[in-house]
PDB file of C-alpha atoms in Angstrom:
ATOM      1  CA  MET A   1       0.000   0.000   0.000  1.00 88.00           C
ATOM      2  CA  SER A   2       1.243   3.481  -0.889  1.00 95.00           C
ATOM      3  CA  THR A   3       0.173   7.034  -0.222  1.00 98.00           C
ATOM      4  CA  ILE A   4       0.090   9.036  -3.433  1.00 98.00           C
ATOM      5  CA  CYS A   5       0.047  12.808  -3.910  1.00 96.00           C
ATOM      6  CA  HIS A   6      -1.808  13.119  -7.246  1.00 94.00           C
ATOM      7  CA  HIS A   7      -2.203  16.498  -8.962  1.00 93.00           C
ATOM      8  CA  THR A   8      -2.213  18.364 -12.243  1.00 93.00           C
ATOM      9  CA  MET A   9       0.353  21.149 -11.904  1.00 95.00           C
ATOM     10  CA  SER A  10       1.405  24.184 -13.929  1.00 96.00           C
ATOM     11  CA  LEU A  11       5.032  24.506 -14.996  1.00 96.00           C
ATOM     12  CA  ASP A  12       5.537  27.157 -12.297  1.00 95.00           C
ATOM     13  CA  GLY A  13       4.354  24.777  -9.559  1.00 94.00           C
ATOM     14  CA  PHE A  14       0.691  25.660  -8.963  1.00 95.00           C
ATOM     15  CA  ILE A  15      -2.090  23.074  -8.584  1.00 93.00           C
ATOM     16  CA  ALA A  16      -4.807  25.738  -8.576  1.00 92.00           C
ATOM     17  CA  GLY A  17      -4.765  29.149 -10.156  1.00 93.00           C
ATOM     18  CA  PRO A  18      -5.785  32.475  -8.679  1.00 93.00           C
ATOM     19  CA  ASP A  19      -9.167  32.217  -6.917  1.00 88.00           C
ATOM     20  CA  ASP A  20      -8.657  28.430  -6.870  1.00 88.00           C
ATOM     21  CA  SER A  21      -9.395  28.208 -10.589  1.00 87.00           C
ATOM     22  CA  MET A  22      -9.024  24.807 -12.238  1.00 87.00           C
ATOM     23  CA  ASP A  23     -10.210  25.586 -15.768  1.00 86.00           C
ATOM     24  CA  TRP A  24      -6.583  25.696 -16.964  1.00 89.00           C
ATOM     25  CA  ALA A  25      -6.056  22.074 -15.851  1.00 84.00           C
ATOM     26  CA  PHE A  26      -8.947  20.744 -17.896  1.00 79.00           C
ATOM     27  CA  ALA A  27      -7.941  22.787 -20.952  1.00 84.00           C
ATOM     28  CA  HIS A  28      -4.771  20.746 -21.474  1.00 75.00           C
ATOM     29  CA  GLY A  29      -6.178  17.394 -22.455  1.00 69.00           C
ATOM     30  CA  ALA A  30      -8.110  14.452 -21.174  1.00 65.00           C
ATOM     31  CA  ALA A  31      -6.989  11.947 -18.562  1.00 68.00           C
ATOM     32  CA  THR A  32      -3.756  10.175 -19.332  1.00 82.00           C
ATOM     33  CA  SER A  33      -2.943   6.494 -18.917  1.00 88.00           C
ATOM     34  CA  LEU A  34      -0.997   7.360 -15.740  1.00 89.00           C
ATOM     35  CA  ALA A  35      -4.031   9.225 -14.389  1.00 87.00           C
ATOM     36  CA  ASP A  36      -6.249   6.215 -15.119  1.00 88.00           C
ATOM     37  CA  GLU A  37      -3.721   3.822 -13.558  1.00 92.00           C
ATOM     38  CA  THR A  38      -3.378   5.985 -10.453  1.00 93.00           C
ATOM     39  CA  MET A  39      -7.140   6.307 -10.065  1.00 92.00           C
ATOM     40  CA  GLU A  40      -7.546   2.528 -10.286  1.00 93.00           C
ATOM     41  CA  ARG A  41      -4.901   2.045  -7.578  1.00 95.00           C
ATOM     42  CA  ILE A  42      -6.662   4.355  -5.109  1.00 96.00           C
ATOM     43  CA  GLY A  43      -9.013   2.747  -2.603  1.00 96.00           C
ATOM     44  CA  ALA A  44      -9.488   5.785  -0.357  1.00 97.00           C
ATOM     45  CA  ILE A  45      -8.714   9.498  -0.477  1.00 96.00           C
ATOM     46  CA  LEU A  46      -7.445  11.718   2.308  1.00 97.00           C
ATOM     47  CA  ALA A  47      -8.191  15.374   1.647  1.00 94.00           C
ATOM     48  CA  GLY A  48      -8.036  18.619   3.566  1.00 90.00           C
ATOM     49  CA  ARG A  49     -10.968  20.713   4.656  1.00 88.00           C
ATOM     50  CA  ARG A  50     -10.158  23.436   2.104  1.00 87.00           C
ATOM     51  CA  TRP A  51     -10.341  20.838  -0.675  1.00 86.00           C
ATOM     52  CA  TYR A  52     -13.672  19.604   0.696  1.00 85.00           C
ATOM     53  CA  ASP A  53     -15.183  23.085   0.824  1.00 86.00           C
ATOM     54  CA  LEU A  54     -14.072  23.908  -2.737  1.00 86.00           C
ATOM     55  CA  ALA A  55     -15.037  20.504  -4.134  1.00 84.00           C
ATOM     56  CA  THR A  56     -18.493  20.748  -2.585  1.00 83.00           C
ATOM     57  CA  GLU A  57     -19.029  24.312  -3.790  1.00 84.00           C
ATOM     58  CA  ARG A  58     -17.542  24.066  -7.290  1.00 82.00           C
ATOM     59  CA  TRP A  59     -16.905  20.499  -8.475  1.00 78.00           C
ATOM     60  CA  ALA A  60     -19.816  18.275  -7.339  1.00 77.00           C
ATOM     61  CA  GLY A  61     -17.981  16.947  -4.264  1.00 76.00           C
ATOM     62  CA  VAL A  62     -17.088  13.262  -4.415  1.00 77.00           C
ATOM     63  CA  ASP A  63     -19.028  12.931  -7.662  1.00 76.00           C
ATOM     64  CA  GLY A  64     -16.529  15.287  -9.318  1.00 79.00           C
ATOM     65  CA  ILE A  65     -13.443  13.237  -8.423  1.00 83.00           C
ATOM     66  CA  TYR A  66     -11.833  11.821 -11.558  1.00 81.00           C
ATOM     67  CA  GLY A  67     -14.743  13.030 -13.632  1.00 78.00           C
ATOM     68  CA  GLY A  68     -17.180  10.967 -11.601  1.00 80.00           C
ATOM     69  CA  ALA A  69     -15.273   7.694 -12.019  1.00 83.00           C
ATOM     70  CA  TYR A  70     -14.191   7.474  -8.352  1.00 87.00           C
ATOM     71  CA  GLN A  71     -16.754   5.984  -6.002  1.00 85.00           C
ATOM     72  CA  GLY A  72     -14.649   5.197  -2.915  1.00 90.00           C
ATOM     73  CA  ARG A  73     -14.385   6.723   0.525  1.00 94.00           C
ATOM     74  CA  VAL A  74     -13.050  10.224   1.207  1.00 94.00           C
ATOM     75  CA  PHE A  75     -11.630  11.191   4.588  1.00 95.00           C
ATOM     76  CA  VAL A  76     -11.410  14.911   5.317  1.00 93.00           C
ATOM     77  CA  LEU A  77      -8.818  15.967   7.883  1.00 93.00           C
ATOM     78  CA  THR A  78     -10.175  19.013   9.659  1.00 88.00           C
ATOM     79  CA  HIS A  79     -10.336  20.911  12.912  1.00 84.00           C
ATOM     80  CA  ARG A  80     -13.853  22.014  11.888  1.00 75.00           C
ATOM     81  CA  PRO A  81     -15.826  18.804  11.225  1.00 66.00           C
ATOM     82  CA  LEU A  82     -19.352  19.009   9.929  1.00 66.00           C
ATOM     83  CA  ASP A  83     -22.148  16.904  11.301  1.00 61.00           C
ATOM     84  CA  GLU A  84     -22.145  13.503   9.663  1.00 59.00           C
ATOM     85  CA  GLY A  85     -25.179  12.535   7.649  1.00 57.00           C
ATOM     86  CA  GLY A  86     -24.415  14.087   4.276  1.00 73.00           C
ATOM     87  CA  ASP A  87     -22.690  11.957   1.673  1.00 80.00           C
ATOM     88  CA  PRO A  88     -22.039   8.526   3.277  1.00 83.00           C
ATOM     89  CA  ARG A  89     -18.758   8.246   1.344  1.00 86.00           C
ATOM     90  CA  ILE A  90     -17.303  11.213   3.289  1.00 88.00           C
ATOM     91  CA  SER A  91     -15.980  10.985   6.840  1.00 90.00           C
ATOM     92  CA  PHE A  92     -14.458  13.838   8.815  1.00 90.00           C
ATOM     93  CA  VAL A  93     -11.396  13.033  10.894  1.00 91.00           C
ATOM     94  CA  SER A  94      -9.728  15.265  13.405  1.00 86.00           C
ATOM     95  CA  GLY A  95      -6.497  14.642  15.185  1.00 84.00           C
ATOM     96  CA  GLY A  96      -3.053  14.268  13.737  1.00 91.00           C
ATOM     97  CA  ILE A  97      -1.837  13.502  10.250  1.00 95.00           C
ATOM     98  CA  GLU A  98      -0.582  10.061  11.313  1.00 96.00           C
ATOM     99  CA  GLU A  99      -4.014   9.048  12.589  1.00 95.00           C
ATOM    100  CA  ALA A 100      -5.745  10.385   9.479  1.00 96.00           C
ATOM    101  CA  VAL A 101      -3.399   8.482   7.142  1.00 97.00           C
ATOM    102  CA  ALA A 102      -3.858   5.291   9.187  1.00 96.00           C
ATOM    103  CA  THR A 103      -7.659   5.657   8.995  1.00 96.00           C
ATOM    104  CA  ALA A 104      -7.576   6.134   5.215  1.00 97.00           C
ATOM    105  CA  CYS A 105      -5.138   3.217   4.793  1.00 97.00           C
ATOM    106  CA  ALA A 106      -7.427   0.901   6.772  1.00 97.00           C
ATOM    107  CA  ALA A 107     -10.375   1.886   4.568  1.00 96.00           C
ATOM    108  CA  ALA A 108      -8.354   1.414   1.367  1.00 97.00           C
ATOM    109  CA  GLY A 109      -7.773  -2.272   2.104  1.00 95.00           C
ATOM    110  CA  ASP A 110      -5.187  -3.616  -0.328  1.00 96.00           C
ATOM    111  CA  LYS A 111      -5.322  -0.473  -2.470  1.00 97.00           C
ATOM    112  CA  ASP A 112      -3.490   2.844  -2.146  1.00 97.00           C
ATOM    113  CA  VAL A 113      -4.485   6.149  -0.563  1.00 98.00           C
ATOM    114  CA  GLY A 114      -4.709   9.310  -2.646  1.00 97.00           C
ATOM    115  CA  ILE A 115      -3.614  12.514  -0.929  1.00 97.00           C
ATOM    116  CA  PHE A 116      -5.506  15.565  -2.209  1.00 93.00           C
ATOM    117  CA  GLY A 117      -4.526  19.158  -1.507  1.00 90.00           C
ATOM    118  CA  ALA A 118      -1.279  21.078  -1.251  1.00 92.00           C
ATOM    119  CA  SER A 119      -1.211  21.519   2.513  1.00 91.00           C
ATOM    120  CA  LEU A 120      -2.044  17.889   3.204  1.00 93.00           C
ATOM    121  CA  SER A 121       0.570  16.697   0.681  1.00 94.00           C
ATOM    122  CA  ARG A 122       3.199  18.851   2.414  1.00 93.00           C
ATOM    123  CA  GLN A 123       2.156  17.571   5.841  1.00 93.00           C
ATOM    124  CA  CYS A 124       2.423  13.959   4.700  1.00 95.00           C
ATOM    125  CA  LEU A 125       5.812  14.590   3.109  1.00 94.00           C
ATOM    126  CA  ARG A 126       7.087  16.326   6.263  1.00 92.00           C
ATOM    127  CA  ALA A 127       5.858  13.446   8.454  1.00 94.00           C
ATOM    128  CA  GLY A 128       7.462  10.789   6.241  1.00 94.00           C
ATOM    129  CA  LEU A 129       4.049   9.459   5.233  1.00 96.00           C
ATOM    130  CA  LEU A 130       4.139  10.201   1.488  1.00 97.00           C
ATOM    131  CA  ASP A 131       5.323   7.389  -0.786  1.00 98.00           C
ATOM    132  CA  GLU A 132       4.707   8.705  -4.312  1.00 97.00           C
ATOM    133  CA  ILE A 133       4.161  11.942  -6.168  1.00 97.00           C
ATOM    134  CA  VAL A 134       2.224  11.749  -9.434  1.00 96.00           C
ATOM    135  CA  ILE A 135       2.156  14.961 -11.434  1.00 95.00           C
ATOM    136  CA  HIS A 136       0.452  15.745 -14.722  1.00 93.00           C
ATOM    137  CA  LEU A 137       2.496  18.754 -15.811  1.00 95.00           C
ATOM    138  CA  ALA A 138       0.509  21.273 -17.865  1.00 95.00           C
ATOM    139  CA  PRO A 139       2.280  23.605 -20.311  1.00 95.00           C
ATOM    140  CA  VAL A 140       1.104  26.802 -18.665  1.00 96.00           C
ATOM    141  CA  LEU A 141       2.547  29.412 -16.306  1.00 97.00           C
ATOM    142  CA  LEU A 142      -0.162  30.592 -13.914  1.00 96.00           C
ATOM    143  CA  GLY A 143       1.882  33.166 -12.027  1.00 96.00           C
ATOM    144  CA  GLY A 144      -0.121  32.674  -8.836  1.00 95.00           C
ATOM    145  CA  GLY A 145      -2.509  30.433  -6.980  1.00 95.00           C
ATOM    146  CA  VAL A 146      -1.952  27.404  -4.769  1.00 93.00           C
ATOM    147  CA  ARG A 147       1.637  26.151  -4.966  1.00 93.00           C
ATOM    148  CA  LEU A 148       2.053  22.419  -4.420  1.00 92.00           C
ATOM    149  CA  PHE A 149       5.240  22.357  -2.385  1.00 88.00           C
ATOM    150  CA  GLY A 150       6.477  25.947  -2.090  1.00 75.00           C
ATOM    151  CA  GLU A 151       9.165  26.362   0.518  1.00 70.00           C
ATOM    152  CA  ALA A 152      10.620  22.997   1.432  1.00 63.00           C
ATOM    153  CA  ASP A 153      11.461  21.961   4.971  1.00 68.00           C
ATOM    154  CA  GLY A 154      14.709  20.600   3.651  1.00 79.00           C
ATOM    155  CA  ARG A 155      15.977  18.477   0.846  1.00 87.00           C
ATOM    156  CA  VAL A 156      13.799  15.565  -0.253  1.00 91.00           C
ATOM    157  CA  GLU A 157      15.229  13.044  -2.683  1.00 94.00           C
ATOM    158  CA  LEU A 158      12.944  11.492  -5.265  1.00 96.00           C
ATOM    159  CA  GLU A 159      13.384   8.622  -7.705  1.00 97.00           C
ATOM    160  CA  ARG A 160      11.668   8.998 -11.075  1.00 97.00           C
ATOM    161  CA  VAL A 161       9.563   5.902 -11.665  1.00 96.00           C
ATOM    162  CA  SER A 162       7.997   6.883 -14.966  1.00 94.00           C
ATOM    163  CA  LEU A 163       7.854   9.651 -17.539  1.00 93.00           C
ATOM    164  CA  GLY A 164       5.232   9.911 -20.240  1.00 91.00           C
ATOM    165  CA  GLU A 165       3.067  12.238 -22.249  1.00 84.00           C
ATOM    166  CA  ALA A 166      -0.464  12.431 -23.537  1.00 82.00           C
ATOM    167  CA  GLU A 167      -1.964  15.239 -25.568  1.00 80.00           C
ATOM    168  CA  ARG A 168      -0.426  18.343 -23.996  1.00 88.00           C
ATOM    169  CA  LEU A 169       0.383  16.945 -20.539  1.00 92.00           C
ATOM    170  CA  THR A 170       3.669  15.460 -19.345  1.00 94.00           C
ATOM    171  CA  ASP A 171       3.231  12.686 -16.787  1.00 94.00           C
ATOM    172  CA  LEU A 172       5.756  12.344 -13.980  1.00 96.00           C
ATOM    173  CA  ARG A 173       5.728   9.685 -11.286  1.00 96.00           C
ATOM    174  CA  PHE A 174       8.249   9.785  -8.445  1.00 97.00           C
ATOM    175  CA  ARG A 175       8.939   7.620  -5.416  1.00 98.00           C
ATOM    176  CA  VAL A 176       9.894   9.485  -2.248  1.00 97.00           C
ATOM    177  CA  LEU A 177      13.248   8.202  -1.010  1.00 96.00           C
ATOM    178  CA  ARG A 178      13.772   7.863   2.721  1.00 85.00           C
TER     179      ARG A 178
END
């Protein structure tokens, strides 16, 4: 089982544009074979509260994940949980990052856990809980927005596992070395 940070990213390192725009990401081609493979590997998703709020408001919540193809569980790490009772696929978890990852891993069974959101990806990387980084690199410079990694807490070595392309995207898959 692996934890996978999975994002489309601009060449200047943003996973969302100004005002959290995502239109640029969808303008650069359809899903790639690496995106399909990664989606099939994921048995549960751990996301941050900011992702949840935006996904619910703008992208049909869980039904918008992978264009509606994902039907698994989503765990939202938050200090501001909502009352349960909405979408049964969504659970709110509070506590530490280690506990949240363990909860998502247990739900994923023999599959992997997708990590959604820049802050959560950084937290997992910092805690030594991130195994892979899958990036679909879009040929665009956004100049602002939500940066995936930003300022690093120190050097992190990665091993490139695969490199590919589809339409206008360049696919990159890395293993985090420890």
